[in-house]
Short mmCIF file of C-alpha atoms in Angstrom, two decimals:
data_model
loop_
_atom_site.label_atom_id
_atom_site.label_comp_id
_atom_site.label_asym_id
_atom_site.label_seq_id
_atom_site.Cartn_x
_atom_site.Cartn_y
_atom_site.Cartn_z
CA ARG A 12 0.00 0.00 0.00
CA PRO A 13 2.76 2.62 0.73
CA MET A 14 4.28 1.80 -2.68
CA ARG A 15 0.98 2.50 -4.37
CA LEU A 16 0.68 5.88 -2.65
CA ILE A 17 4.20 6.82 -3.67
CA ALA A 18 3.56 5.77 -7.29
CA SER A 19 0.28 7.75 -7.34
CA ALA A 20 2.02 10.80 -5.91
CA LEU A 21 4.78 10.54 -8.50
CA LEU A 22 2.30 10.27 -11.36
CA ALA A 23 0.33 13.24 -10.05
CA GLY A 24 3.56 15.26 -9.76
CA VAL A 25 4.56 14.40 -13.32
CA ALA A 26 1.11 15.39 -14.58
CA LEU A 27 1.29 18.73 -12.75
CA LEU A 28 4.79 19.34 -14.06
CA GLY A 29 3.67 18.66 -17.62
CA ALA A 30 0.74 21.03 -17.24
CA ALA A 31 2.94 23.75 -15.78
CA CYS A 32 5.44 23.48 -18.62
CA GLY A 33 2.70 23.62 -21.22
CA ASP A 34 2.80 22.08 -24.62
CA ASP A 35 1.92 23.25 -28.08
CA ASP A 36 -1.51 22.22 -29.21
CA ALA A 37 -2.40 21.29 -32.75
CA THR A 38 -3.19 24.92 -33.61
CA GLY A 39 0.39 25.99 -32.98
CA ASP A 40 -0.81 28.63 -30.50
CA ASP A 41 2.07 29.33 -28.16
CA THR A 42 0.97 31.38 -25.19
CA THR A 43 4.45 31.84 -23.74
CA THR A 44 5.88 35.34 -23.83
CA SER A 45 9.45 36.45 -23.73
CA ALA A 46 10.69 39.63 -22.14
CA ALA A 47 11.97 42.31 -24.49
CA PRO A 48 15.65 43.06 -24.12
CA ALA A 49 16.30 45.92 -21.74
CA ALA A 50 17.17 49.24 -23.33
CA PRO A 51 20.70 50.42 -22.59
CA ALA A 52 21.10 52.83 -19.71
CA ALA A 53 21.94 56.49 -20.29
CA CYS A 54 25.63 57.03 -21.05
CA ALA A 55 26.03 59.19 -17.93
CA GLU A 56 24.87 56.17 -15.87
CA VAL A 57 27.06 53.65 -17.70
CA TYR A 58 30.10 55.95 -17.48
CA PRO A 59 29.70 57.86 -14.21
CA ALA A 60 31.84 60.82 -13.28
CA GLY A 61 34.66 59.94 -10.93
CA GLY A 62 34.85 60.96 -7.36
CA GLY A 63 38.30 59.74 -6.47
CA GLU A 64 41.57 61.53 -6.02
CA PRO A 65 43.00 63.51 -8.97
CA GLU A 66 45.89 61.78 -10.74
CA GLY A 67 48.95 62.90 -12.64
CA PRO A 68 50.11 61.87 -16.12
CA ASP A 69 52.18 58.94 -14.78
CA ALA A 70 48.96 57.20 -13.67
CA VAL A 71 47.67 56.86 -17.25
CA GLU A 72 49.83 53.88 -18.23
CA GLY A 73 48.84 51.97 -15.09
CA ARG A 74 45.12 52.22 -15.83
CA GLY A 75 45.13 50.12 -18.96
CA GLU A 76 42.37 49.72 -21.52
CA PRO A 77 38.92 50.60 -20.19
CA GLU A 78 35.89 48.30 -20.27
CA MET A 79 33.15 49.85 -22.38
CA GLU A 80 29.57 48.95 -23.25
CA ALA A 81 26.47 50.15 -25.08
CA CYS A 82 24.60 53.17 -23.77
CA GLU A 83 21.82 55.57 -24.72
CA PRO A 84 23.32 59.00 -25.52
CA ALA A 85 21.58 62.22 -24.52
CA GLY A 86 21.63 63.63 -28.08
CA GLU A 87 24.28 66.28 -27.47
CA LEU A 88 27.97 66.18 -26.66
CA GLU A 89 28.45 64.62 -23.23
CA VAL A 90 31.73 65.21 -21.37
CA ILE A 91 32.22 62.99 -18.33
CA ASP A 92 35.39 63.26 -16.23
CA GLN A 93 35.99 59.88 -14.62
CA VAL A 94 39.42 60.85 -13.31
CA GLU A 95 40.46 64.46 -12.87
CA GLY A 96 44.00 65.18 -13.98
CA THR A 97 46.53 67.32 -12.12
CA GLY A 98 48.75 68.40 -15.00
CA ALA A 99 48.57 71.03 -17.72
CA GLU A 100 45.16 71.91 -19.15
CA VAL A 101 44.27 71.45 -22.84
CA PRO A 102 43.81 74.86 -24.51
CA GLU A 103 41.66 75.52 -27.58
CA GLY A 104 43.66 74.46 -30.63
CA GLY A 105 46.19 72.62 -28.45
CA THR A 106 48.15 69.47 -29.28
CA VAL A 107 47.64 66.41 -27.11
CA THR A 108 49.06 62.93 -26.61
CA VAL A 109 46.43 60.43 -25.53
CA HIS A 110 45.42 56.81 -25.12
CA TYR A 111 41.84 56.19 -26.23
CA LYS A 112 39.21 53.60 -27.02
CA GLY A 113 36.15 54.18 -29.20
CA VAL A 114 32.89 52.21 -29.34
CA ALA A 115 29.55 52.62 -31.08
CA ALA A 116 26.99 53.80 -28.50
CA ALA A 117 24.17 51.52 -29.69
CA THR A 118 26.18 48.30 -29.62
CA GLY A 119 29.23 48.96 -27.45
CA GLU A 120 31.28 47.44 -30.28
CA MET A 121 34.86 48.74 -30.36
CA PHE A 122 36.03 50.26 -33.63
CA ASP A 123 39.40 51.70 -32.61
CA ALA A 124 41.78 51.85 -29.65
CA SER A 125 45.32 53.12 -29.20
CA TRP A 126 45.76 50.42 -26.55
CA SER A 127 45.29 47.78 -29.27
CA ARG A 128 48.27 49.25 -31.10
CA GLY A 129 50.27 49.49 -27.87
CA ASP A 130 51.10 53.18 -28.30
CA THR A 131 49.70 56.63 -27.67
CA ILE A 132 48.72 59.05 -30.43
CA THR A 133 49.54 62.75 -30.75
CA PHE A 134 47.37 65.22 -32.70
CA GLY A 135 46.21 68.82 -32.81
CA LEU A 136 42.63 69.55 -31.82
CA ASN A 137 42.14 71.13 -35.25
CA GLU A 138 42.90 67.75 -36.90
CA VAL A 139 40.08 65.67 -35.42
CA ILE A 140 36.29 65.42 -35.40
CA PRO A 141 34.45 68.33 -33.74
CA GLY A 142 33.43 66.18 -30.76
CA TRP A 143 37.10 65.76 -29.83
CA THR A 144 37.93 69.40 -30.63
CA GLN A 145 35.20 70.60 -28.25
CA GLY A 146 35.32 67.76 -25.73
CA LEU A 147 39.01 67.77 -24.84
CA VAL A 148 39.39 71.51 -24.13
CA GLY A 149 39.92 72.04 -20.40
CA MET A 150 40.97 68.45 -19.69
CA LYS A 151 44.10 68.13 -17.53
CA GLU A 152 47.07 65.78 -17.99
CA GLY A 153 46.52 62.54 -16.11
CA GLY A 154 42.76 62.73 -16.51
CA ARG A 155 40.36 60.15 -17.96
CA ARG A 156 37.40 61.60 -19.83
CA VAL A 157 34.50 59.95 -21.59
CA LEU A 158 33.21 61.75 -24.68
CA VAL A 159 29.77 60.77 -25.97
CA ILE A 160 29.68 62.32 -29.42
CA PRO A 161 26.46 62.67 -31.46
CA PRO A 162 26.73 61.88 -35.20
CA GLU A 163 26.78 65.55 -36.24
CA LEU A 164 29.95 66.11 -34.16
CA GLY A 165 31.46 62.79 -35.24
CA TYR A 166 31.35 61.07 -38.61
CA GLY A 167 27.66 61.63 -39.45
CA ASN A 168 26.40 58.79 -41.63
CA ALA A 169 29.94 57.66 -42.52
CA GLY A 170 32.83 56.30 -40.51
CA PRO A 171 32.93 53.35 -38.13
CA ALA A 172 29.35 53.65 -36.80
CA PRO A 173 27.21 55.37 -39.46
CA GLY A 174 24.46 57.49 -37.88
CA ASP A 175 25.31 56.35 -34.35
CA SER A 176 26.80 58.31 -31.49
CA LEU A 177 30.38 57.47 -30.62
CA VAL A 178 31.72 56.87 -27.12
CA PHE A 179 35.41 57.47 -26.48
CA THR A 180 37.32 56.97 -23.26
CA VAL A 181 40.37 59.24 -23.42
CA ASP A 182 43.37 59.25 -21.08
CA LEU A 183 45.37 62.47 -21.46
CA VAL A 184 49.11 61.77 -21.28
CA SER A 185 50.41 65.23 -22.21
CA VAL A 186 49.63 68.64 -23.67
CA SER A 187 52.07 70.50 -25.89
#
């Protein structure tokens, strides 16, 4: 008799389990729903401003390549200082040496990084896209800044992420 009760309980459990899991009927009607993927968070939330101690130019090499991900840009140039520098400040039209990494905002997919090449890059602010020209002014050596650049200040409908905003993390090594 105890065996029969156990067998009955097992069969009832299997029946309930099958009902809970559901099965497709002959009409092909599937009543299960799947959650839509979550929209990316605002870039200012994904890349928050720093609150730590300011750092000098020597700290840049020790930081290494940043982790980056997709985010929802605000629609205008966003300048987010994650680490405040202590060195010289970038003037309008200045020349800078930086490490950087760039990703498409919508996907977080990297399209370029100086870290991948293992070397910094030096350029004048008049030689780059307007988002860099505007976004780097005032940054101090040793700082890490995130630039979220709308298409009209980046590459527009061309370049590595046509029509998408670009997100760059920039470590400022020096100003000349």
